PDB file of C-alpha atoms in Angstrom:
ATOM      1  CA  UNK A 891      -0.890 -73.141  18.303  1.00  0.00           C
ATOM      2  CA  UNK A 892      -3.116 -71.511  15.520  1.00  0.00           C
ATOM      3  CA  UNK A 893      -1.308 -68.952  13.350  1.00  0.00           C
ATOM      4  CA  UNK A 894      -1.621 -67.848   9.664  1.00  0.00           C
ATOM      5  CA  UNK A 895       0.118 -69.259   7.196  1.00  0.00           C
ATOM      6  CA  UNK A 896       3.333 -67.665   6.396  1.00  0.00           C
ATOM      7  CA  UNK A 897       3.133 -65.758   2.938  1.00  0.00           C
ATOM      8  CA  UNK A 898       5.805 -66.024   0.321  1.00  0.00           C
ATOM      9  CA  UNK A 899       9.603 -67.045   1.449  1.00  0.00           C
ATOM     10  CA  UNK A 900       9.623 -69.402   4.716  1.00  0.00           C
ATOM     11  CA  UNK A 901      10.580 -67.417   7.973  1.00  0.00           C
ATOM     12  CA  UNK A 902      12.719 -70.294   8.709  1.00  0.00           C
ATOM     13  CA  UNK A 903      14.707 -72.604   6.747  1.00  0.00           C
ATOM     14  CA  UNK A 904      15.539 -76.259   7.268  1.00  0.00           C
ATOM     15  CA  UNK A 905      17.808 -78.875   6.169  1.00  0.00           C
ATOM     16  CA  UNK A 906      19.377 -82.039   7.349  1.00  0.00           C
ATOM     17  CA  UNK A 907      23.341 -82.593   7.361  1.00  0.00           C
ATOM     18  CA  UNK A 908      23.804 -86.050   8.432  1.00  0.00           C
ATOM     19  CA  UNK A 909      21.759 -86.901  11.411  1.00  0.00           C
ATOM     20  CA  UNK A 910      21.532 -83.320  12.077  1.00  0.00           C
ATOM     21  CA  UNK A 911      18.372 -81.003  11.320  1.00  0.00           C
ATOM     22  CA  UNK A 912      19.440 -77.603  11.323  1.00  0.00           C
ATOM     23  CA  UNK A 913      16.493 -75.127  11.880  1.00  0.00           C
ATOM     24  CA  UNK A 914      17.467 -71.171  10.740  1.00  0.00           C
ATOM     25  CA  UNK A 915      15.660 -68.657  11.553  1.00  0.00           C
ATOM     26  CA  UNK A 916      14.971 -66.845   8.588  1.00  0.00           C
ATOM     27  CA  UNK A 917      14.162 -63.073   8.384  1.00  0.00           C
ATOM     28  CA  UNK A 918      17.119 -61.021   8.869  1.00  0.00           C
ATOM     29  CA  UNK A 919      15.053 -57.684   8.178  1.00  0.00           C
ATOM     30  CA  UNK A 920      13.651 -57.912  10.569  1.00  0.00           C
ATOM     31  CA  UNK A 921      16.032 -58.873  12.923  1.00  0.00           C
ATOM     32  CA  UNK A 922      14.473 -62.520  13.089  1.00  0.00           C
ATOM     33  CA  UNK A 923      11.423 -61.143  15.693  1.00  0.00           C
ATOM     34  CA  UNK A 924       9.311 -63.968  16.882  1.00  0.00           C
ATOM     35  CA  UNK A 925       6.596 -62.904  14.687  1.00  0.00           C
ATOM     36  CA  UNK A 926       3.305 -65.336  13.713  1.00  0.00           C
ATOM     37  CA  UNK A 927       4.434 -66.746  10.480  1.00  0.00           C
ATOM     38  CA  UNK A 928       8.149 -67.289  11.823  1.00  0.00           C
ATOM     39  CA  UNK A 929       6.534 -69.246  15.127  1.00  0.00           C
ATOM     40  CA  UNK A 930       4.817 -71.199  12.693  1.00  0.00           C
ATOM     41  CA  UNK A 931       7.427 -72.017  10.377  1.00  0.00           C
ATOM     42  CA  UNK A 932       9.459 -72.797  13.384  1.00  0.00           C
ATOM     43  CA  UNK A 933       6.921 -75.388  14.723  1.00  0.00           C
ATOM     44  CA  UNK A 934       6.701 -77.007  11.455  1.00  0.00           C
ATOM     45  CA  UNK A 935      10.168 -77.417  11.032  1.00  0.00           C
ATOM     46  CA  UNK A 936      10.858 -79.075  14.723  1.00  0.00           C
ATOM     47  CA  UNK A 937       7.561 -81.153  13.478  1.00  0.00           C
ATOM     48  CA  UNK A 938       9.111 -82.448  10.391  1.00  0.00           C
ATOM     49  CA  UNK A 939      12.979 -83.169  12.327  1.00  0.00           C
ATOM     50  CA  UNK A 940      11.137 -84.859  15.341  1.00  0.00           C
ATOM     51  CA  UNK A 941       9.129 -87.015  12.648  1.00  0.00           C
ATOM     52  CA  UNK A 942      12.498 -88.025  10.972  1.00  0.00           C
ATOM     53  CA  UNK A 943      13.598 -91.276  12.002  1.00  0.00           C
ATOM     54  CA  UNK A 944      17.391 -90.266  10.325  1.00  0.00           C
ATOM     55  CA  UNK A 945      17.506 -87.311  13.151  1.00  0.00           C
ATOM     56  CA  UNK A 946      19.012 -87.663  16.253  1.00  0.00           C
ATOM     57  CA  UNK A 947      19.656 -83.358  17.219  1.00  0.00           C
ATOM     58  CA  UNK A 948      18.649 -80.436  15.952  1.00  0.00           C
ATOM     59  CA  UNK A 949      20.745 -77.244  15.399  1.00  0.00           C
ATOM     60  CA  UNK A 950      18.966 -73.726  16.062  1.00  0.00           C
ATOM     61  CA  UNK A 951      20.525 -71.050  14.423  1.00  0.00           C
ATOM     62  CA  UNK A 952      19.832 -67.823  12.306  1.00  0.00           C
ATOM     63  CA  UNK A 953      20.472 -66.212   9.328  1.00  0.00           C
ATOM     64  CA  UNK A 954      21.971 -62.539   9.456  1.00  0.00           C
ATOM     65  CA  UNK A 955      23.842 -60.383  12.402  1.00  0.00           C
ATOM     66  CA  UNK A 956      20.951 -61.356  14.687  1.00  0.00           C
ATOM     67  CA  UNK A 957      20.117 -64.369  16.581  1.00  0.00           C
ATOM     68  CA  UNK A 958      16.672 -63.401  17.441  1.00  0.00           C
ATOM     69  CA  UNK A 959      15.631 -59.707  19.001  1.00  0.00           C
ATOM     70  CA  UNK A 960      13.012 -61.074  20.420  1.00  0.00           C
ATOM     71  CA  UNK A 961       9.024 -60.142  19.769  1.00  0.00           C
ATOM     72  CA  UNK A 962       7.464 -57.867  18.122  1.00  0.00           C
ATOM     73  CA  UNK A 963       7.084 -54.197  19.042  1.00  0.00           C
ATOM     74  CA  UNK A 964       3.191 -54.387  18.223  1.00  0.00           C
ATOM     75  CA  UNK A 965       2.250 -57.750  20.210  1.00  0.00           C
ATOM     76  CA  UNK A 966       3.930 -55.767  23.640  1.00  0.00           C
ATOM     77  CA  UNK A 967       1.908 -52.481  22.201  1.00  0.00           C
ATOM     78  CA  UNK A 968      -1.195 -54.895  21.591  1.00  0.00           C
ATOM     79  CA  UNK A 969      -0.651 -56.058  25.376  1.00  0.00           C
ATOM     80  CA  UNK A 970      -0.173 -52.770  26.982  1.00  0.00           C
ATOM     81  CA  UNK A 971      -3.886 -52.214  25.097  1.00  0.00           C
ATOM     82  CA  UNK A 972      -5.451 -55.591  27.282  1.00  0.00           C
ATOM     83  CA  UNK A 973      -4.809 -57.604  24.124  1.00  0.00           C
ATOM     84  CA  UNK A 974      -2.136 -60.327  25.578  1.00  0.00           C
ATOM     85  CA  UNK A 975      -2.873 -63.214  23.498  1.00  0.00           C
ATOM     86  CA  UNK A 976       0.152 -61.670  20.449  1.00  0.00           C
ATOM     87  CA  UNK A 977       2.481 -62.051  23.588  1.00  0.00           C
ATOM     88  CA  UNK A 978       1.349 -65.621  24.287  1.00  0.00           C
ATOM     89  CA  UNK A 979       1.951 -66.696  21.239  1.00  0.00           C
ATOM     90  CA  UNK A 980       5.481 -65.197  21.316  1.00  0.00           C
ATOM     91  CA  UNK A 981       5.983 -68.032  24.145  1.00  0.00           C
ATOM     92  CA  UNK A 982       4.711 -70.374  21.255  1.00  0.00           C
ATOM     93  CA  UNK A 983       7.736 -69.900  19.556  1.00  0.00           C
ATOM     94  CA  UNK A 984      10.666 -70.502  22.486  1.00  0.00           C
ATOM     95  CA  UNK A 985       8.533 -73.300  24.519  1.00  0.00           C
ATOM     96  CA  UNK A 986       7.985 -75.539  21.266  1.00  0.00           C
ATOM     97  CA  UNK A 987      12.043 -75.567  21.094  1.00  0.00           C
ATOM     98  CA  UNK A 988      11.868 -76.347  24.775  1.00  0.00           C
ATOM     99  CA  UNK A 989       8.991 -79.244  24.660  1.00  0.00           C
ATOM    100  CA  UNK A 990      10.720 -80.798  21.399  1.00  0.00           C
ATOM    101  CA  UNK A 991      11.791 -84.594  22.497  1.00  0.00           C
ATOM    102  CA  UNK A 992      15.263 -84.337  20.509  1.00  0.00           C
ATOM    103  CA  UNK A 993      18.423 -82.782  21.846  1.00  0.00           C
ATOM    104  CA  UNK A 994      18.736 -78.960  20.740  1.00  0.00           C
ATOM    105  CA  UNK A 995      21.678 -77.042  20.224  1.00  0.00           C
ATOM    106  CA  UNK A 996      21.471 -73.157  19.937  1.00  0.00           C
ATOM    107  CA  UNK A 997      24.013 -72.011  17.482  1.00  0.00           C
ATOM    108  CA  UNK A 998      24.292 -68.093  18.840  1.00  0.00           C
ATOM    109  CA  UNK A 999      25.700 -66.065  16.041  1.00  0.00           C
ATOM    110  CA  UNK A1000      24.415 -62.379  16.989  1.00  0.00           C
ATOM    111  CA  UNK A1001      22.331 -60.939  19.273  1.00  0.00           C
ATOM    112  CA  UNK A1002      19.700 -62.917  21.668  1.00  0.00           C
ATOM    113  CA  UNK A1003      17.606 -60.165  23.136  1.00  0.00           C
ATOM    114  CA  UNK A1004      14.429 -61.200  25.265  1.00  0.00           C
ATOM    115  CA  UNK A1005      12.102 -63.319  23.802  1.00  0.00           C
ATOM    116  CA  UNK A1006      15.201 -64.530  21.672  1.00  0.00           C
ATOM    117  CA  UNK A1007      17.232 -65.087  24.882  1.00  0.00           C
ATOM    118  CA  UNK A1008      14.699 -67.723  25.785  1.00  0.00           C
ATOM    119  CA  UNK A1009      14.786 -69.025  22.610  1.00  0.00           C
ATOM    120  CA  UNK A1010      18.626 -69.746  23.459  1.00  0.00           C
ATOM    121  CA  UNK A1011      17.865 -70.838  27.033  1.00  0.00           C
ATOM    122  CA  UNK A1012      14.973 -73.296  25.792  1.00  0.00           C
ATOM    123  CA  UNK A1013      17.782 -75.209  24.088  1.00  0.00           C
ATOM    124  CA  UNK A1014      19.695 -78.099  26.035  1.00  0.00           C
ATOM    125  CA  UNK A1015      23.071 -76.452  24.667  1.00  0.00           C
ATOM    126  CA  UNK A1016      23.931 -73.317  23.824  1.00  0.00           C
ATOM    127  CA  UNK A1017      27.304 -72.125  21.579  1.00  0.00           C
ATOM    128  CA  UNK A1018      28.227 -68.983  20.314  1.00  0.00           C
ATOM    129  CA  UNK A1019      29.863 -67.073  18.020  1.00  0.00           C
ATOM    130  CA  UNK A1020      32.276 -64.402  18.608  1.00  0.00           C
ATOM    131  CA  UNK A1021      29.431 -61.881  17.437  1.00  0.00           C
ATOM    132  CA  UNK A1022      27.266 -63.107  19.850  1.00  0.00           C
ATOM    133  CA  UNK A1023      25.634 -61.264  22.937  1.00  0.00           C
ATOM    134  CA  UNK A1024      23.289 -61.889  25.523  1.00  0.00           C
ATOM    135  CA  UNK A1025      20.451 -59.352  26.296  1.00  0.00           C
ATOM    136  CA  UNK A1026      17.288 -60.179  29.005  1.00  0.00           C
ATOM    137  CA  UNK A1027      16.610 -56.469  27.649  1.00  0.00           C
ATOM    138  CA  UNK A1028      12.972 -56.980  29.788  1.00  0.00           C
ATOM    139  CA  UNK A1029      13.197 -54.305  32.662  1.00  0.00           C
ATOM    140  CA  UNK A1030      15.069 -51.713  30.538  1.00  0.00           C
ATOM    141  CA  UNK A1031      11.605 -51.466  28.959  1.00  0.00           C
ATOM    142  CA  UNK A1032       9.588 -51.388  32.105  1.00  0.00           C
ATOM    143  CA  UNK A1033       8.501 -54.460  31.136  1.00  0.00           C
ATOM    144  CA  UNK A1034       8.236 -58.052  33.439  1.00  0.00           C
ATOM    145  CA  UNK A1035      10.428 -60.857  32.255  1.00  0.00           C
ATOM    146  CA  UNK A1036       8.027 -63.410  31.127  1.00  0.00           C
ATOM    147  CA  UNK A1037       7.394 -66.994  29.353  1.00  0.00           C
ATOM    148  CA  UNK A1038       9.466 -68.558  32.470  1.00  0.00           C
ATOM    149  CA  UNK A1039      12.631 -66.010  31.530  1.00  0.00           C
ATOM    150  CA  UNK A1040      13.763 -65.674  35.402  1.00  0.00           C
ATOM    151  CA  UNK A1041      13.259 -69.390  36.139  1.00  0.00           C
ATOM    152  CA  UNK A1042      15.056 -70.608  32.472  1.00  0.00           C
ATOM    153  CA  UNK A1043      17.978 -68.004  33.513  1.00  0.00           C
ATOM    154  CA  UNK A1044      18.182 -69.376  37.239  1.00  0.00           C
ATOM    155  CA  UNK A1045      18.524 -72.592  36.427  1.00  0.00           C
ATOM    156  CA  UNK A1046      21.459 -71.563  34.069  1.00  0.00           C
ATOM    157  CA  UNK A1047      23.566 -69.216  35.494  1.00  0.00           C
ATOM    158  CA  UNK A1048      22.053 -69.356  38.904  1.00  0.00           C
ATOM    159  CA  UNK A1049      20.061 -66.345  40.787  1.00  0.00           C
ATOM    160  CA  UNK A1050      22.446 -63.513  41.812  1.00  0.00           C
ATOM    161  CA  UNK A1051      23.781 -63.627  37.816  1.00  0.00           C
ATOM    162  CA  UNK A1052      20.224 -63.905  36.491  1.00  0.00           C
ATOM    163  CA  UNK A1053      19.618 -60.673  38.851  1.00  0.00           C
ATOM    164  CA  UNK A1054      22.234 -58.600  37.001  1.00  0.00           C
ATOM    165  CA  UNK A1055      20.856 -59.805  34.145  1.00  0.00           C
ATOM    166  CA  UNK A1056      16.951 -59.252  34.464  1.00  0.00           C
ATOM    167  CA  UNK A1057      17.396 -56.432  37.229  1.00  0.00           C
ATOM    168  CA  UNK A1058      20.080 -54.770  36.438  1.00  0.00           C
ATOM    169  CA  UNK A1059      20.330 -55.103  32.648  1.00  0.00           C
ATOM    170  CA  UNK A1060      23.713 -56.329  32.424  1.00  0.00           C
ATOM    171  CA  UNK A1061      24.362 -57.443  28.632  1.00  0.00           C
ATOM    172  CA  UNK A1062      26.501 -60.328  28.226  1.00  0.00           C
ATOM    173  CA  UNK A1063      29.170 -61.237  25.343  1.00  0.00           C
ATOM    174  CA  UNK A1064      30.204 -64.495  23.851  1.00  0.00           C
ATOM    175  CA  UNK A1065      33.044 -64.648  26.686  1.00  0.00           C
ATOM    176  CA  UNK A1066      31.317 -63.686  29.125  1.00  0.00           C
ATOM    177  CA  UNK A1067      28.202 -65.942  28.909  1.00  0.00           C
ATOM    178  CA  UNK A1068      31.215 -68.514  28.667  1.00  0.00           C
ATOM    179  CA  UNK A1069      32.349 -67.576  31.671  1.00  0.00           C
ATOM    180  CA  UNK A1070      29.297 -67.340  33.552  1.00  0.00           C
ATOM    181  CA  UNK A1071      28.076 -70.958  32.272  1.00  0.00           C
ATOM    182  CA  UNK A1072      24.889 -69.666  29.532  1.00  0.00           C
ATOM    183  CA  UNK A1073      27.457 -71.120  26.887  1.00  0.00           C
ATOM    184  CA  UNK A1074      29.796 -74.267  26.472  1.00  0.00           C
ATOM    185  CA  UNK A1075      32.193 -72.852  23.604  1.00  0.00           C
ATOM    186  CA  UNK A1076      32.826 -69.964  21.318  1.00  0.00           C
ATOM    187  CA  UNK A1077      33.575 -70.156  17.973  1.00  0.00           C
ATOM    188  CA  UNK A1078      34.726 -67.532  15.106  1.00  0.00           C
ATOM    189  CA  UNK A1079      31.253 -66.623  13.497  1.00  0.00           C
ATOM    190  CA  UNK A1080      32.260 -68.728  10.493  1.00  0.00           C
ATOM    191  CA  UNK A1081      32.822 -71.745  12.182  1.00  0.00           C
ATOM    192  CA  UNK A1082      29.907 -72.027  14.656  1.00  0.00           C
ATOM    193  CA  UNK A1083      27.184 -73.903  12.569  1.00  0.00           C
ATOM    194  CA  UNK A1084      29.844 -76.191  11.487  1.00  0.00           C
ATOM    195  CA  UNK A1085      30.706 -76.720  14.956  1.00  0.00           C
ATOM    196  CA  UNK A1086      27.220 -77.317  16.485  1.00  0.00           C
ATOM    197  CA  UNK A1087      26.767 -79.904  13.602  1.00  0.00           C
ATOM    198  CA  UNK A1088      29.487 -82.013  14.172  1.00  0.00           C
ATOM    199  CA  UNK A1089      28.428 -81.766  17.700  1.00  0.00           C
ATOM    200  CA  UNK A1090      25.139 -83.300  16.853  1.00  0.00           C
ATOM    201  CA  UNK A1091      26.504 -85.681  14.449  1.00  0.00           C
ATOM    202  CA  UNK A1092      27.913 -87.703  16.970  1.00  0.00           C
ATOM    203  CA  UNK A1093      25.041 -89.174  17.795  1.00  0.00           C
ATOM    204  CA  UNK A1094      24.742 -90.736  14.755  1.00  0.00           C
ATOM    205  CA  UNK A1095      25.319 -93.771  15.730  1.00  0.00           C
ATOM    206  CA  UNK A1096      23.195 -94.283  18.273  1.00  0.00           C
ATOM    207  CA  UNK A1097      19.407 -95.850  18.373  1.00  0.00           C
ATOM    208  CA  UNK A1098      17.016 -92.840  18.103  1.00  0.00           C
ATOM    209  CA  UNK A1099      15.009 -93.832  20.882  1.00  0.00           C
ATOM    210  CA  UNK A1100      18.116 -93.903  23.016  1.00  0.00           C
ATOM    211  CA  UNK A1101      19.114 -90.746  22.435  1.00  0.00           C
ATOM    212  CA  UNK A1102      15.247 -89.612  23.102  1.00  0.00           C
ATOM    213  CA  UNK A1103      15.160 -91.355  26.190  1.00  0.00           C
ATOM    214  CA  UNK A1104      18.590 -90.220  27.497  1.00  0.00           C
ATOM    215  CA  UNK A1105      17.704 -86.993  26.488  1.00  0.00           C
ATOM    216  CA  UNK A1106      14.284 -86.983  28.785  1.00  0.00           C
ATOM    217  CA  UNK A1107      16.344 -88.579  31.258  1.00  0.00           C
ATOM    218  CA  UNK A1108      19.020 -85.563  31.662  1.00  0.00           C
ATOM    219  CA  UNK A1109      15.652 -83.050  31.486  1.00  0.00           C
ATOM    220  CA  UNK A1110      14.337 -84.460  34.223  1.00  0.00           C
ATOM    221  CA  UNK A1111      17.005 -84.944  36.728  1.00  0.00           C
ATOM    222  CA  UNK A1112      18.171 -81.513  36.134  1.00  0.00           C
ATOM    223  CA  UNK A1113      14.489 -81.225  38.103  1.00  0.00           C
ATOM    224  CA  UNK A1114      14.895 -84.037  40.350  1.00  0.00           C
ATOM    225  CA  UNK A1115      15.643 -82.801  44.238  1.00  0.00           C
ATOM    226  CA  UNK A1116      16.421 -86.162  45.506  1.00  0.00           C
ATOM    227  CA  UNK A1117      18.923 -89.130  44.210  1.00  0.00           C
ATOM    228  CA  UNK A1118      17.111 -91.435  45.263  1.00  0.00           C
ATOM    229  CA  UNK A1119      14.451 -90.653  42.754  1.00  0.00           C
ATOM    230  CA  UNK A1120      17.292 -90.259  39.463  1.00  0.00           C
ATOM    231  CA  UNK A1121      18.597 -93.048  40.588  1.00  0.00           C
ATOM    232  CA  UNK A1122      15.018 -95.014  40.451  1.00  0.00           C
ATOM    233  CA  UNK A1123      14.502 -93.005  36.977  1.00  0.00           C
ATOM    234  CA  UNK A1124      17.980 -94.241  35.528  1.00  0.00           C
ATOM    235  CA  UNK A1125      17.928 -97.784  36.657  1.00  0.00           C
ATOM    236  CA  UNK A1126      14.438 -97.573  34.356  1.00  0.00           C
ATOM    237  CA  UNK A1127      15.937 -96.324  31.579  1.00  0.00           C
ATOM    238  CA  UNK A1128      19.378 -98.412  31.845  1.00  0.00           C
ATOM    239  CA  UNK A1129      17.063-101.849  32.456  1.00  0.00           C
ATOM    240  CA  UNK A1130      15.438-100.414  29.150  1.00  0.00           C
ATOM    241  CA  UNK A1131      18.646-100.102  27.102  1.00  0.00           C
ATOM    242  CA  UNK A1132      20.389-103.208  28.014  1.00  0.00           C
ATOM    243  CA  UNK A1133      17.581-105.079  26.566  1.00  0.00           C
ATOM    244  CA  UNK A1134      18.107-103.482  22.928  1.00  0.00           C
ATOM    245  CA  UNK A1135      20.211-104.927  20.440  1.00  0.00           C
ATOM    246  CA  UNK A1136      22.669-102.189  19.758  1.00  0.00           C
ATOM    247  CA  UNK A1137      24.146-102.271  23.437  1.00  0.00           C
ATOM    248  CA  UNK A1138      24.374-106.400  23.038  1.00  0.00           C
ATOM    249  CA  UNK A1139      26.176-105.806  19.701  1.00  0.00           C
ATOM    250  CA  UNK A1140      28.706-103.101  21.559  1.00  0.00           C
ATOM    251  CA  UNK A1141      29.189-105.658  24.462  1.00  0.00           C
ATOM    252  CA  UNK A1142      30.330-107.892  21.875  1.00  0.00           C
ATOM    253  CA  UNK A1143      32.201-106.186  19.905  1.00  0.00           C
ATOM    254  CA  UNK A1144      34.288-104.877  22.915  1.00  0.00           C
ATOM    255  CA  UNK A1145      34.395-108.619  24.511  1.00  0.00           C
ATOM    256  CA  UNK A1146      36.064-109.312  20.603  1.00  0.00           C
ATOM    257  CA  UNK A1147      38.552-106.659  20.639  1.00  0.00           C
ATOM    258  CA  UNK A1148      39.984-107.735  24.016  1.00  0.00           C
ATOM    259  CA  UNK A1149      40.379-111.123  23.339  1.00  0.00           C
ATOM    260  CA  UNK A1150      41.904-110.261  20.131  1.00  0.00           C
ATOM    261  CA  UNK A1151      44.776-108.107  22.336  1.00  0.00           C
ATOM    262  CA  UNK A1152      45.674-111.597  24.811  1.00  0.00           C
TER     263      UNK A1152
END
């Protein structure tokens, strides 16, 4: 991804609690659009979590009413003039969230219109706050869903709600993106960062490359059309992790405290 440097404040802001990176989007003015300099703040700061060996999730959130509303007015005027690269690199900024190896937790706290509905689906969980809503906002501007926005919303919520969604515009609140399985919890607006980071924190005490490697794992079988081939994918993995010190030190540990109860 080749953007400009960002000039003056950072689009998004970044800061570890714990074994947690939470990643803010940054430009309430503007409604936290998925503009150039915020993609490539964004990418930089899932660059700098992912090379933290003290990080085990990472917390997507935003600062202001809005989540994200998406992109920019002039890249979709910039397309409708032959010029589609502005909207590619709108996908930039959703599909680095979804290729980044850690666990990601969307922390909903307004508004996720479009592009910034992707954003939300390109994390493996997705909370909200009270003030949150849920917008695929595409066909109400003539325009095709795109950057894999029907097959992300599928795979969610499954086809006939991703059709009142993307075909028929329906506009979703916190409860009702609970109810129809986009989110796990609400939360009072107040509360939801907190929330999502104790969520991540308790992975704290787990190996980082387990938690990568889990993490791939669940990906992949959410893909996977046959058992047979999770289970050949797991029993991988599992001969991988029983091998590593920190599951002989649980065994242990566990064989110690039921002795100690005889």
């Amino acid at each position: 991804m080749t953007v400009p440097s960002s000039p003056g404040r950072p689009r998004v802001q970044s800061r570890r609690v714990r074994s947690v990176a939470v990643v803010t989007l940054s430009d309430p003015d503007h409604r936290n659009v998925l503009s150039e300099p915020l993609i490539q703040d964004l990418d930089e700061a899932l660059t700098k979590a992912e090379s933290d060996d003290s990080v085990r999730a990472v917390v997507l959130t935003a600062e202001g009413p809005a989540f994200c509303a998406g992109a920019q007015l002039s890249a979709l005027e910039a397309a409708a003039s032959g010029h589609f690269d502005d909207v590619q690199r709108v996908y930039d900024g959703f599909l680095r969230v979804l290729r980044s190896p850690l666990p990601t937790i969307a922390a909903v706290n307004g508004p996720a219109v479009g592009a910034g509905l992707n954003l939300a689906l390109a994390c493996d969980i997705r909370l909200a706050g009270e003030s949150a809503t849920f917008d695929s906002r595409f066909a109400r501007l003539h325009l095709h869903p795109g950057g894999g926005h029907t097959w992300l919303l599928t795979k969610v919520v499954g086809p006939a709600l991703a059709a009142h969604a993307c075909l028929f515009g329906d506009v979703w609140t916190a409860q009702q993106a609970l109810a129809h399985g986009l989110v796990s919890a609400i939360y009072r607006d107040d509360d939801l960062v907190d929330a999502a980071i104790s969520m991540g924190n308790r992975l704290e005490g787990h190996e980082k490359e387990f938690v990568l490697t889990l993490t791939r794992t669940l990906r992949a079988s959410a893909q996977t059309t046959h058992h047979a081939d999770a289970l050949e994918a797991e029993t991988r993995a599992q001969r991988w992790s029983v091998t590593r010190e920190t599951f002989v030190q649980h065994v242990q540990a566990l064989r110690a405290r039921i002795s100690s109860k005889r």
